[in-house]
mmCIF file with all atom_site columns, C-alpha atoms in Angstrom:
data_model
loop_
_atom_site.group_PDB
_atom_site.id
_atom_site.type_symbol
_atom_site.label_atom_id
_atom_site.label_alt_id
_atom_site.label_comp_id
_atom_site.label_asym_id
_atom_site.label_entity_id
_atom_site.label_seq_id
_atom_site.pdbx_PDB_ins_code
_atom_site.Cartn_x
_atom_site.Cartn_y
_atom_site.Cartn_z
_atom_site.occupancy
_atom_site.B_iso_or_equiv
_atom_site.pdbx_formal_charge
_atom_site.auth_seq_id
_atom_site.auth_comp_id
_atom_site.auth_asym_id
_atom_site.auth_atom_id
_atom_site.pdbx_PDB_model_num
ATOM 1   C CA . MET A 1 1   ? -3.079  -3.581  -12.912 1.00 43.00 ? 1   MET A CA 1
ATOM 2   C CA . ALA A 1 2   ? -2.898  -1.232  -15.864 1.00 44.00 ? 2   ALA A CA 1
ATOM 3   C CA . ASP A 1 3   ? -5.670  1.349   -16.051 1.00 49.00 ? 3   ASP A CA 1
ATOM 4   C CA . ARG A 1 4   ? -8.628  -0.515  -17.561 1.00 46.00 ? 4   ARG A CA 1
ATOM 5   C CA . SER A 1 5   ? -11.092 2.327   -17.138 1.00 47.00 ? 5   SER A CA 1
ATOM 6   C CA . GLY A 1 6   ? -11.841 2.370   -20.836 1.00 47.00 ? 6   GLY A CA 1
ATOM 7   C CA . ALA A 1 7   ? -11.867 6.134   -20.730 1.00 45.00 ? 7   ALA A CA 1
ATOM 8   C CA . ARG A 1 8   ? -12.008 7.681   -24.148 1.00 45.00 ? 8   ARG A CA 1
ATOM 9   C CA . ALA A 1 9   ? -9.759  10.530  -25.059 1.00 42.00 ? 9   ALA A CA 1
ATOM 10  C CA . ARG A 1 10  ? -11.560 13.848  -24.803 1.00 45.00 ? 10  ARG A CA 1
ATOM 11  C CA . THR A 1 11  ? -10.767 17.456  -25.360 1.00 47.00 ? 11  THR A CA 1
ATOM 12  C CA . GLY A 1 12  ? -11.867 20.298  -23.146 1.00 45.00 ? 12  GLY A CA 1
ATOM 13  C CA . ARG A 1 13  ? -11.880 20.463  -19.390 1.00 48.00 ? 13  ARG A CA 1
ATOM 14  C CA . PRO A 1 14  ? -10.223 17.675  -17.366 1.00 56.00 ? 14  PRO A CA 1
ATOM 15  C CA . ARG A 1 15  ? -12.309 14.811  -16.057 1.00 62.00 ? 15  ARG A CA 1
ATOM 16  C CA . ASP A 1 16  ? -13.709 15.304  -12.557 1.00 68.00 ? 16  ASP A CA 1
ATOM 17  C CA . THR A 1 17  ? -11.929 12.740  -10.364 1.00 79.00 ? 17  THR A CA 1
ATOM 18  C CA . HIS A 1 18  ? -14.518 13.259  -7.629  1.00 89.00 ? 18  HIS A CA 1
ATOM 19  C CA . ILE A 1 19  ? -17.142 11.850  -9.972  1.00 92.00 ? 19  ILE A CA 1
ATOM 20  C CA . ASP A 1 20  ? -14.824 8.923   -10.760 1.00 94.00 ? 20  ASP A CA 1
ATOM 21  C CA . ALA A 1 21  ? -14.567 8.116   -7.055  1.00 95.00 ? 21  ALA A CA 1
ATOM 22  C CA . ALA A 1 22  ? -18.325 8.487   -6.532  1.00 96.00 ? 22  ALA A CA 1
ATOM 23  C CA . ILE A 1 23  ? -19.023 6.111   -9.420  1.00 96.00 ? 23  ILE A CA 1
ATOM 24  C CA . LEU A 1 24  ? -16.607 3.485   -8.126  1.00 96.00 ? 24  LEU A CA 1
ATOM 25  C CA . ASP A 1 25  ? -17.986 3.850   -4.589  1.00 96.00 ? 25  ASP A CA 1
ATOM 26  C CA . SER A 1 26  ? -21.519 3.388   -5.907  1.00 97.00 ? 26  SER A CA 1
ATOM 27  C CA . THR A 1 27  ? -20.526 0.366   -7.965  1.00 96.00 ? 27  THR A CA 1
ATOM 28  C CA . THR A 1 28  ? -18.853 -1.303  -4.977  1.00 94.00 ? 28  THR A CA 1
ATOM 29  C CA . ALA A 1 29  ? -21.858 -0.596  -2.749  1.00 94.00 ? 29  ALA A CA 1
ATOM 30  C CA . LEU A 1 30  ? -24.370 -1.914  -5.266  1.00 95.00 ? 30  LEU A CA 1
ATOM 31  C CA . LEU A 1 31  ? -22.328 -5.052  -5.922  1.00 93.00 ? 31  LEU A CA 1
ATOM 32  C CA . GLY A 1 32  ? -22.558 -5.744  -2.202  1.00 89.00 ? 32  GLY A CA 1
ATOM 33  C CA . GLU A 1 33  ? -26.284 -5.008  -2.070  1.00 91.00 ? 33  GLU A CA 1
ATOM 34  C CA . VAL A 1 34  ? -27.724 -6.501  -5.259  1.00 92.00 ? 34  VAL A CA 1
ATOM 35  C CA . GLY A 1 35  ? -24.857 -8.501  -6.774  1.00 90.00 ? 35  GLY A CA 1
ATOM 36  C CA . TYR A 1 36  ? -23.409 -8.408  -10.253 1.00 92.00 ? 36  TYR A CA 1
ATOM 37  C CA . LYS A 1 37  ? -26.403 -9.914  -12.074 1.00 91.00 ? 37  LYS A CA 1
ATOM 38  C CA . HIS A 1 38  ? -28.773 -7.184  -10.905 1.00 93.00 ? 38  HIS A CA 1
ATOM 39  C CA . LEU A 1 39  ? -26.379 -4.254  -11.229 1.00 95.00 ? 39  LEU A CA 1
ATOM 40  C CA . THR A 1 40  ? -27.324 -1.634  -13.822 1.00 96.00 ? 40  THR A CA 1
ATOM 41  C CA . MET A 1 41  ? -25.490 1.408   -15.090 1.00 97.00 ? 41  MET A CA 1
ATOM 42  C CA . GLY A 1 42  ? -28.584 3.493   -14.414 1.00 96.00 ? 42  GLY A CA 1
ATOM 43  C CA . GLU A 1 43  ? -28.586 2.546   -10.717 1.00 97.00 ? 43  GLU A CA 1
ATOM 44  C CA . VAL A 1 44  ? -24.860 3.255   -10.444 1.00 97.00 ? 44  VAL A CA 1
ATOM 45  C CA . ALA A 1 45  ? -25.316 6.680   -12.040 1.00 97.00 ? 45  ALA A CA 1
ATOM 46  C CA . ALA A 1 46  ? -28.235 7.554   -9.775  1.00 96.00 ? 46  ALA A CA 1
ATOM 47  C CA . ARG A 1 47  ? -26.353 6.458   -6.649  1.00 96.00 ? 47  ARG A CA 1
ATOM 48  C CA . ALA A 1 48  ? -23.299 8.475   -7.711  1.00 96.00 ? 48  ALA A CA 1
ATOM 49  C CA . GLY A 1 49  ? -25.362 11.573  -8.504  1.00 95.00 ? 49  GLY A CA 1
ATOM 50  C CA . THR A 1 50  ? -24.383 11.626  -12.160 1.00 96.00 ? 50  THR A CA 1
ATOM 51  C CA . THR A 1 51  ? -25.640 10.363  -15.529 1.00 95.00 ? 51  THR A CA 1
ATOM 52  C CA . LYS A 1 52  ? -25.232 7.210   -17.620 1.00 96.00 ? 52  LYS A CA 1
ATOM 53  C CA . PRO A 1 53  ? -23.390 9.149   -20.363 1.00 95.00 ? 53  PRO A CA 1
ATOM 54  C CA . ALA A 1 54  ? -20.885 10.256  -17.694 1.00 94.00 ? 54  ALA A CA 1
ATOM 55  C CA . LEU A 1 55  ? -20.294 6.599   -16.843 1.00 95.00 ? 55  LEU A CA 1
ATOM 56  C CA . TYR A 1 56  ? -19.790 5.595   -20.453 1.00 95.00 ? 56  TYR A CA 1
ATOM 57  C CA . ARG A 1 57  ? -17.359 8.453   -21.019 1.00 94.00 ? 57  ARG A CA 1
ATOM 58  C CA . ARG A 1 58  ? -15.175 6.826   -18.372 1.00 94.00 ? 58  ARG A CA 1
ATOM 59  C CA . TRP A 1 59  ? -15.851 3.086   -18.844 1.00 96.00 ? 59  TRP A CA 1
ATOM 60  C CA . SER A 1 60  ? -17.079 1.754   -22.153 1.00 94.00 ? 60  SER A CA 1
ATOM 61  C CA . SER A 1 61  ? -19.026 -1.141  -20.638 1.00 95.00 ? 61  SER A CA 1
ATOM 62  C CA . GLN A 1 62  ? -20.530 -2.316  -17.389 1.00 96.00 ? 62  GLN A CA 1
ATOM 63  C CA . GLN A 1 63  ? -17.914 -5.073  -17.199 1.00 96.00 ? 63  GLN A CA 1
ATOM 64  C CA . GLU A 1 64  ? -15.058 -2.561  -17.371 1.00 96.00 ? 64  GLU A CA 1
ATOM 65  C CA . LEU A 1 65  ? -16.676 -0.462  -14.655 1.00 97.00 ? 65  LEU A CA 1
ATOM 66  C CA . VAL A 1 66  ? -17.108 -3.476  -12.367 1.00 96.00 ? 66  VAL A CA 1
ATOM 67  C CA . LEU A 1 67  ? -13.508 -4.565  -12.947 1.00 96.00 ? 67  LEU A CA 1
ATOM 68  C CA . ALA A 1 68  ? -12.264 -1.078  -12.094 1.00 95.00 ? 68  ALA A CA 1
ATOM 69  C CA . ALA A 1 69  ? -14.276 -1.128  -8.861  1.00 95.00 ? 69  ALA A CA 1
ATOM 70  C CA . LEU A 1 70  ? -12.989 -4.590  -7.958  1.00 92.00 ? 70  LEU A CA 1
ATOM 71  C CA . ALA A 1 71  ? -9.384  -3.587  -8.661  1.00 90.00 ? 71  ALA A CA 1
ATOM 72  C CA . ARG A 1 72  ? -9.723  -0.741  -6.194  1.00 90.00 ? 72  ARG A CA 1
ATOM 73  C CA . GLN A 1 73  ? -11.464 -2.975  -3.654  1.00 86.00 ? 73  GLN A CA 1
ATOM 74  C CA . LEU A 1 74  ? -8.762  -5.661  -3.783  1.00 82.00 ? 74  LEU A CA 1
ATOM 75  C CA . GLY A 1 75  ? -5.869  -3.206  -3.501  1.00 80.00 ? 75  GLY A CA 1
ATOM 76  C CA . GLY A 1 76  ? -2.230  -4.320  -3.494  1.00 81.00 ? 76  GLY A CA 1
ATOM 77  C CA . ILE A 1 77  ? -1.176  -7.886  -2.680  1.00 84.00 ? 77  ILE A CA 1
ATOM 78  C CA . GLU A 1 78  ? 2.284   -8.426  -1.225  1.00 86.00 ? 78  GLU A CA 1
ATOM 79  C CA . PRO A 1 79  ? 4.320   -11.643 -1.483  1.00 89.00 ? 79  PRO A CA 1
ATOM 80  C CA . VAL A 1 80  ? 4.987   -13.683 1.655   1.00 85.00 ? 80  VAL A CA 1
ATOM 81  C CA . ASP A 1 81  ? 8.559   -14.461 2.744   1.00 88.00 ? 81  ASP A CA 1
ATOM 82  C CA . THR A 1 82  ? 9.100   -15.584 6.339   1.00 87.00 ? 82  THR A CA 1
ATOM 83  C CA . GLU A 1 83  ? 11.853  -18.034 5.293   1.00 86.00 ? 83  GLU A CA 1
ATOM 84  C CA . CYS A 1 84  ? 9.593   -20.877 6.473   1.00 89.00 ? 84  CYS A CA 1
ATOM 85  C CA . THR A 1 85  ? 8.548   -22.503 3.209   1.00 89.00 ? 85  THR A CA 1
ATOM 86  C CA . LEU A 1 86  ? 5.653   -24.478 4.680   1.00 87.00 ? 86  LEU A CA 1
ATOM 87  C CA . CYS A 1 87  ? 4.258   -21.346 6.286   1.00 88.00 ? 87  CYS A CA 1
ATOM 88  C CA . ASP A 1 88  ? 4.873   -19.256 3.172   1.00 89.00 ? 88  ASP A CA 1
ATOM 89  C CA . LEU A 1 89  ? 3.012   -21.634 0.867   1.00 87.00 ? 89  LEU A CA 1
ATOM 90  C CA . HIS A 1 90  ? 0.115   -21.890 3.316   1.00 88.00 ? 90  HIS A CA 1
ATOM 91  C CA . GLU A 1 91  ? -0.046  -18.103 3.418   1.00 87.00 ? 91  GLU A CA 1
ATOM 92  C CA . SER A 1 92  ? 0.276   -17.990 -0.376  1.00 84.00 ? 92  SER A CA 1
ATOM 93  C CA . ILE A 1 93  ? -2.906  -20.015 -0.816  1.00 85.00 ? 93  ILE A CA 1
ATOM 94  C CA . SER A 1 94  ? -4.466  -17.749 1.786   1.00 84.00 ? 94  SER A CA 1
ATOM 95  C CA . LEU A 1 95  ? -3.636  -14.776 -0.470  1.00 80.00 ? 95  LEU A CA 1
ATOM 96  C CA . PHE A 1 96  ? -6.020  -16.189 -3.075  1.00 79.00 ? 96  PHE A CA 1
ATOM 97  C CA . VAL A 1 97  ? -8.626  -17.007 -0.437  1.00 83.00 ? 97  VAL A CA 1
ATOM 98  C CA . ASP A 1 98  ? -8.447  -13.540 1.124   1.00 81.00 ? 98  ASP A CA 1
ATOM 99  C CA . ALA A 1 99  ? -8.683  -11.831 -2.262  1.00 78.00 ? 99  ALA A CA 1
ATOM 100 C CA . PHE A 1 100 ? -11.835 -13.685 -3.242  1.00 77.00 ? 100 PHE A CA 1
ATOM 101 C CA . GLN A 1 101 ? -13.420 -13.433 0.191   1.00 77.00 ? 101 GLN A CA 1
ATOM 102 C CA . ARG A 1 102 ? -13.450 -9.660  -0.226  1.00 76.00 ? 102 ARG A CA 1
ATOM 103 C CA . LEU A 1 103 ? -15.888 -10.157 -3.099  1.00 78.00 ? 103 LEU A CA 1
ATOM 104 C CA . ARG A 1 104 ? -19.594 -10.893 -2.883  1.00 75.00 ? 104 ARG A CA 1
ATOM 105 C CA . PRO A 1 105 ? -20.380 -14.610 -3.290  1.00 71.00 ? 105 PRO A CA 1
ATOM 106 C CA . ASN A 1 106 ? -21.515 -15.648 -6.784  1.00 76.00 ? 106 ASN A CA 1
ATOM 107 C CA . LEU A 1 107 ? -19.877 -12.624 -8.389  1.00 86.00 ? 107 LEU A CA 1
ATOM 108 C CA . LEU A 1 108 ? -16.928 -14.193 -10.193 1.00 84.00 ? 108 LEU A CA 1
ATOM 109 C CA . ALA A 1 109 ? -18.726 -16.804 -12.299 1.00 85.00 ? 109 ALA A CA 1
ATOM 110 C CA . PRO A 1 110 ? -21.247 -14.489 -14.028 1.00 91.00 ? 110 PRO A CA 1
ATOM 111 C CA . LEU A 1 111 ? -18.648 -11.770 -14.467 1.00 93.00 ? 111 LEU A CA 1
ATOM 112 C CA . LEU A 1 112 ? -16.241 -14.243 -16.073 1.00 90.00 ? 112 LEU A CA 1
ATOM 113 C CA . ALA A 1 113 ? -19.035 -15.495 -18.326 1.00 93.00 ? 113 ALA A CA 1
ATOM 114 C CA . ASP A 1 114 ? -19.715 -11.938 -19.507 1.00 95.00 ? 114 ASP A CA 1
ATOM 115 C CA . CYS A 1 115 ? -16.020 -11.284 -20.130 1.00 95.00 ? 115 CYS A CA 1
ATOM 116 C CA . ALA A 1 116 ? -15.028 -14.633 -21.631 1.00 93.00 ? 116 ALA A CA 1
ATOM 117 C CA . GLY A 1 117 ? -16.268 -13.901 -25.142 1.00 91.00 ? 117 GLY A CA 1
ATOM 118 C CA . HIS A 1 118 ? -14.265 -10.691 -25.504 1.00 94.00 ? 118 HIS A CA 1
ATOM 119 C CA . ASP A 1 119 ? -10.477 -10.880 -25.536 1.00 95.00 ? 119 ASP A CA 1
ATOM 120 C CA . ASP A 1 120 ? -9.938  -7.429  -24.048 1.00 95.00 ? 120 ASP A CA 1
ATOM 121 C CA . LEU A 1 121 ? -12.440 -7.994  -21.234 1.00 96.00 ? 121 LEU A CA 1
ATOM 122 C CA . ARG A 1 122 ? -11.087 -11.462 -20.499 1.00 95.00 ? 122 ARG A CA 1
ATOM 123 C CA . ASP A 1 123 ? -7.557  -10.032 -20.310 1.00 95.00 ? 123 ASP A CA 1
ATOM 124 C CA . ALA A 1 124 ? -8.808  -7.299  -17.983 1.00 95.00 ? 124 ALA A CA 1
ATOM 125 C CA . PHE A 1 125 ? -10.600 -9.880  -15.810 1.00 94.00 ? 125 PHE A CA 1
ATOM 126 C CA . MET A 1 126 ? -7.420  -11.926 -15.456 1.00 92.00 ? 126 MET A CA 1
ATOM 127 C CA . ALA A 1 127 ? -5.212  -8.879  -14.846 1.00 92.00 ? 127 ALA A CA 1
ATOM 128 C CA . THR A 1 128 ? -7.577  -7.521  -12.185 1.00 90.00 ? 128 THR A CA 1
ATOM 129 C CA . LEU A 1 129 ? -8.568  -10.600 -10.204 1.00 86.00 ? 129 LEU A CA 1
ATOM 130 C CA . PHE A 1 130 ? -6.061  -13.353 -10.891 1.00 86.00 ? 130 PHE A CA 1
ATOM 131 C CA . GLU A 1 131 ? -2.683  -11.850 -11.751 1.00 90.00 ? 131 GLU A CA 1
ATOM 132 C CA . PRO A 1 132 ? -2.020  -9.843  -8.540  1.00 87.00 ? 132 PRO A CA 1
ATOM 133 C CA . PRO A 1 133 ? -2.122  -12.877 -6.199  1.00 86.00 ? 133 PRO A CA 1
ATOM 134 C CA . ARG A 1 134 ? -0.403  -15.028 -8.845  1.00 89.00 ? 134 ARG A CA 1
ATOM 135 C CA . GLN A 1 135 ? 2.507   -12.592 -9.067  1.00 91.00 ? 135 GLN A CA 1
ATOM 136 C CA . ALA A 1 136 ? 2.832   -12.483 -5.273  1.00 89.00 ? 136 ALA A CA 1
ATOM 137 C CA . VAL A 1 137 ? 2.829   -16.284 -4.981  1.00 89.00 ? 137 VAL A CA 1
ATOM 138 C CA . ARG A 1 138 ? 5.322   -16.574 -7.842  1.00 92.00 ? 138 ARG A CA 1
ATOM 139 C CA . GLN A 1 139 ? 7.738   -14.338 -5.929  1.00 93.00 ? 139 GLN A CA 1
ATOM 140 C CA . THR A 1 140 ? 7.268   -16.446 -2.795  1.00 92.00 ? 140 THR A CA 1
ATOM 141 C CA . LEU A 1 141 ? 8.059   -19.625 -4.722  1.00 93.00 ? 141 LEU A CA 1
ATOM 142 C CA . ARG A 1 142 ? 11.084  -18.003 -6.356  1.00 94.00 ? 142 ARG A CA 1
ATOM 143 C CA . ALA A 1 143 ? 12.454  -17.116 -2.903  1.00 94.00 ? 143 ALA A CA 1
ATOM 144 C CA . ALA A 1 144 ? 11.953  -20.709 -1.726  1.00 93.00 ? 144 ALA A CA 1
ATOM 145 C CA . VAL A 1 145 ? 13.819  -22.006 -4.781  1.00 94.00 ? 145 VAL A CA 1
ATOM 146 C CA . ALA A 1 146 ? 16.659  -19.570 -4.082  1.00 95.00 ? 146 ALA A CA 1
ATOM 147 C CA . ARG A 1 147 ? 16.884  -20.870 -0.486  1.00 92.00 ? 147 ARG A CA 1
ATOM 148 C CA . GLY A 1 148 ? 17.246  -24.400 -1.828  1.00 94.00 ? 148 GLY A CA 1
ATOM 149 C CA . ASP A 1 149 ? 13.944  -25.575 -0.330  1.00 93.00 ? 149 ASP A CA 1
ATOM 150 C CA . LEU A 1 150 ? 12.260  -26.287 -3.657  1.00 93.00 ? 150 LEU A CA 1
ATOM 151 C CA . ARG A 1 151 ? 13.672  -28.036 -6.684  1.00 91.00 ? 151 ARG A CA 1
ATOM 152 C CA . PRO A 1 152 ? 15.685  -25.724 -8.954  1.00 92.00 ? 152 PRO A CA 1
ATOM 153 C CA . ASP A 1 153 ? 13.924  -27.113 -12.056 1.00 93.00 ? 153 ASP A CA 1
ATOM 154 C CA . LEU A 1 154 ? 10.505  -26.183 -10.649 1.00 92.00 ? 154 LEU A CA 1
ATOM 155 C CA . SER A 1 155 ? 8.116   -24.609 -13.154 1.00 93.00 ? 155 SER A CA 1
ATOM 156 C CA . LEU A 1 156 ? 6.947   -21.545 -11.261 1.00 93.00 ? 156 LEU A CA 1
ATOM 157 C CA . ASP A 1 157 ? 3.868   -21.021 -13.427 1.00 92.00 ? 157 ASP A CA 1
ATOM 158 C CA . LEU A 1 158 ? 2.743   -24.614 -12.962 1.00 91.00 ? 158 LEU A CA 1
ATOM 159 C CA . ALA A 1 159 ? 3.350   -24.457 -9.197  1.00 90.00 ? 159 ALA A CA 1
ATOM 160 C CA . VAL A 1 160 ? 1.321   -21.241 -8.961  1.00 90.00 ? 160 VAL A CA 1
ATOM 161 C CA . ASP A 1 161 ? -1.523  -22.918 -10.849 1.00 90.00 ? 161 ASP A CA 1
ATOM 162 C CA . LEU A 1 162 ? -1.401  -25.916 -8.522  1.00 87.00 ? 162 LEU A CA 1
ATOM 163 C CA . LEU A 1 163 ? -1.588  -23.675 -5.458  1.00 84.00 ? 163 LEU A CA 1
ATOM 164 C CA . ALA A 1 164 ? -4.363  -21.514 -6.886  1.00 86.00 ? 164 ALA A CA 1
ATOM 165 C CA . SER A 1 165 ? -6.503  -24.176 -8.534  1.00 86.00 ? 165 SER A CA 1
ATOM 166 C CA . LEU A 1 166 ? -8.130  -25.399 -5.318  1.00 84.00 ? 166 LEU A CA 1
ATOM 167 C CA . VAL A 1 167 ? -9.160  -21.853 -4.408  1.00 83.00 ? 167 VAL A CA 1
ATOM 168 C CA . HIS A 1 168 ? -10.387 -21.003 -7.921  1.00 82.00 ? 168 HIS A CA 1
ATOM 169 C CA . TYR A 1 169 ? -12.363 -24.236 -8.204  1.00 84.00 ? 169 TYR A CA 1
ATOM 170 C CA . ARG A 1 170 ? -14.157 -23.867 -4.896  1.00 81.00 ? 170 ARG A CA 1
ATOM 171 C CA . THR A 1 171 ? -14.707 -20.137 -5.352  1.00 77.00 ? 171 THR A CA 1
ATOM 172 C CA . LEU A 1 172 ? -16.182 -20.392 -8.838  1.00 74.00 ? 172 LEU A CA 1
ATOM 173 C CA . PHE A 1 173 ? -18.432 -23.376 -8.123  1.00 78.00 ? 173 PHE A CA 1
ATOM 174 C CA . GLY A 1 174 ? -19.129 -22.677 -4.442  1.00 73.00 ? 174 GLY A CA 1
ATOM 175 C CA . HIS A 1 175 ? -19.721 -26.361 -3.683  1.00 78.00 ? 175 HIS A CA 1
ATOM 176 C CA . ALA A 1 176 ? -17.485 -26.563 -0.592  1.00 80.00 ? 176 ALA A CA 1
ATOM 177 C CA . PRO A 1 177 ? -15.745 -24.247 1.890   1.00 80.00 ? 177 PRO A CA 1
ATOM 178 C CA . LEU A 1 178 ? -11.969 -23.954 2.062   1.00 82.00 ? 178 LEU A CA 1
ATOM 179 C CA . THR A 1 179 ? -10.643 -24.356 5.598   1.00 85.00 ? 179 THR A CA 1
ATOM 180 C CA . GLY A 1 180 ? -7.176  -23.924 7.050   1.00 83.00 ? 180 GLY A CA 1
ATOM 181 C CA . THR A 1 181 ? -6.890  -27.716 7.269   1.00 87.00 ? 181 THR A CA 1
ATOM 182 C CA . ASP A 1 182 ? -7.750  -28.035 3.567   1.00 87.00 ? 182 ASP A CA 1
ATOM 183 C CA . ILE A 1 183 ? -5.013  -25.540 2.725   1.00 86.00 ? 183 ILE A CA 1
ATOM 184 C CA . GLU A 1 184 ? -2.510  -27.369 4.916   1.00 86.00 ? 184 GLU A CA 1
ATOM 185 C CA . ASP A 1 185 ? -3.350  -30.689 3.258   1.00 88.00 ? 185 ASP A CA 1
ATOM 186 C CA . ALA A 1 186 ? -2.886  -29.100 -0.171  1.00 86.00 ? 186 ALA A CA 1
ATOM 187 C CA . VAL A 1 187 ? 0.494   -27.625 0.795   1.00 86.00 ? 187 VAL A CA 1
ATOM 188 C CA . GLU A 1 188 ? 1.697   -30.938 2.221   1.00 86.00 ? 188 GLU A CA 1
ATOM 189 C CA . THR A 1 189 ? 0.585   -32.849 -0.876  1.00 87.00 ? 189 THR A CA 1
ATOM 190 C CA . LEU A 1 190 ? 2.265   -30.365 -3.189  1.00 86.00 ? 190 LEU A CA 1
ATOM 191 C CA . LEU A 1 191 ? 5.501   -30.101 -1.242  1.00 85.00 ? 191 LEU A CA 1
ATOM 192 C CA . ARG A 1 192 ? 5.989   -33.836 -1.083  1.00 84.00 ? 192 ARG A CA 1
ATOM 193 C CA . GLY A 1 193 ? 6.260   -33.593 -4.859  1.00 84.00 ? 193 GLY A CA 1
ATOM 194 C CA . ILE A 1 194 ? 8.267   -30.379 -5.373  1.00 86.00 ? 194 ILE A CA 1
ATOM 195 C CA . ALA A 1 195 ? 10.376  -30.028 -2.223  1.00 87.00 ? 195 ALA A CA 1
ATOM 196 C CA . VAL A 1 196 ? 14.009  -31.077 -2.193  1.00 88.00 ? 196 VAL A CA 1
ATOM 197 C CA . ASP A 1 197 ? 13.437  -32.607 1.269   1.00 89.00 ? 197 ASP A CA 1
ATOM 198 C CA . TYR A 1 198 ? 9.937   -32.286 2.722   1.00 83.00 ? 198 TYR A CA 1
ATOM 199 C CA . ASP A 1 199 ? 10.833  -33.822 6.085   1.00 85.00 ? 199 ASP A CA 1
ATOM 200 C CA . ALA A 1 200 ? 13.674  -31.302 6.481   1.00 88.00 ? 200 ALA A CA 1
ATOM 201 C CA . LEU A 1 201 ? 11.264  -28.443 5.729   1.00 85.00 ? 201 LEU A CA 1
ATOM 202 C CA . LEU A 1 202 ? 8.830   -29.766 8.335   1.00 83.00 ? 202 LEU A CA 1
ATOM 203 C CA . ALA A 1 203 ? 11.609  -30.017 10.930  1.00 85.00 ? 203 ALA A CA 1
ATOM 204 C CA . GLN A 1 204 ? 12.757  -26.489 10.042  1.00 82.00 ? 204 GLN A CA 1
ATOM 205 C CA . SER A 1 205 ? 9.230   -25.158 10.467  1.00 80.00 ? 205 SER A CA 1
ATOM 206 C CA . LEU A 1 206 ? 8.768   -26.867 13.840  1.00 79.00 ? 206 LEU A CA 1
ATOM 207 C CA . GLY A 1 207 ? 12.051  -25.375 15.034  1.00 76.00 ? 207 GLY A CA 1
ATOM 208 C CA . GLN A 1 208 ? 10.954  -21.803 14.305  1.00 72.00 ? 208 GLN A CA 1
ATOM 209 C CA . ALA A 1 209 ? 8.810   -19.439 16.314  1.00 65.00 ? 209 ALA A CA 1
ATOM 210 C CA . SER A 1 210 ? 6.929   -18.537 13.160  1.00 60.00 ? 210 SER A CA 1
ATOM 211 C CA . PRO A 1 211 ? 4.247   -15.816 13.347  1.00 59.00 ? 211 PRO A CA 1
ATOM 212 C CA . SER A 1 212 ? 2.278   -17.581 10.627  1.00 63.00 ? 212 SER A CA 1
ATOM 213 C CA . SER A 1 213 ? -1.193  -18.836 11.494  1.00 59.00 ? 213 SER A CA 1
ATOM 214 C CA . ALA A 1 214 ? -0.274  -22.026 9.626   1.00 60.00 ? 214 ALA A CA 1
ATOM 215 C CA . HIS A 1 215 ? 2.451   -22.947 12.099  1.00 56.00 ? 215 HIS A CA 1
ATOM 216 C CA . GLY A 1 216 ? 0.162   -24.816 14.453  1.00 59.00 ? 216 GLY A CA 1
ATOM 217 C CA . LEU A 1 217 ? -1.205  -26.852 11.590  1.00 57.00 ? 217 LEU A CA 1
ATOM 218 C CA . HIS A 1 218 ? 2.327   -27.987 10.702  1.00 53.00 ? 218 HIS A CA 1
ATOM 219 C CA . GLU A 1 219 ? 2.733   -29.210 14.271  1.00 55.00 ? 219 GLU A CA 1
ATOM 220 C CA . ALA A 1 220 ? -0.488  -31.189 13.981  1.00 54.00 ? 220 ALA A CA 1
ATOM 221 C CA . HIS A 1 221 ? 0.848   -32.892 10.853  1.00 54.00 ? 221 HIS A CA 1
ATOM 222 C CA . ALA A 1 222 ? 4.190   -33.818 12.419  1.00 52.00 ? 222 ALA A CA 1
#
């Protein structure tokens, strides 16, 4: 993600990066303790041993500060490519699940609501929380297309949305858990529509000693 710190250009001495780290640490800790709705800039400043003006010199709003803390918490997300397409797509959905499970429950919906009315904040929300796993899954799908496992006319963006939508829906509304079996069912349903030959992919998967945790689920579906 591009730097969304919202820092304003200043003259004079350089910004103290130790304070930056303390602020982000405090934000992450408070999100875990009190949640997004009850987070205040004053509490973050006090926890970090600094002042509210110091926060606003670095991030122009509470939303930008929270997004910066979440970006650091999520870290990098790498694409999956084991050359077993069933396993890779199962793990791809798991990328979304793992990313959101690192966040406190009931954080995404109110944060999105606060960001939705502002184009720059909405763009930052998407770039921080949704684009990293989307880009990784897109690369995984592209590799599967190149192997000839998925149709060459596949719309990668649409396929990514199909894979991610189950996770986003259940994460935002929190009405149901998302189990490994649910993910496997979603992958099977999707692949029967976009695979060149689903049965061949299943046979290929069963013939491999795949390290993927999804491998046993494929066997159960055979």
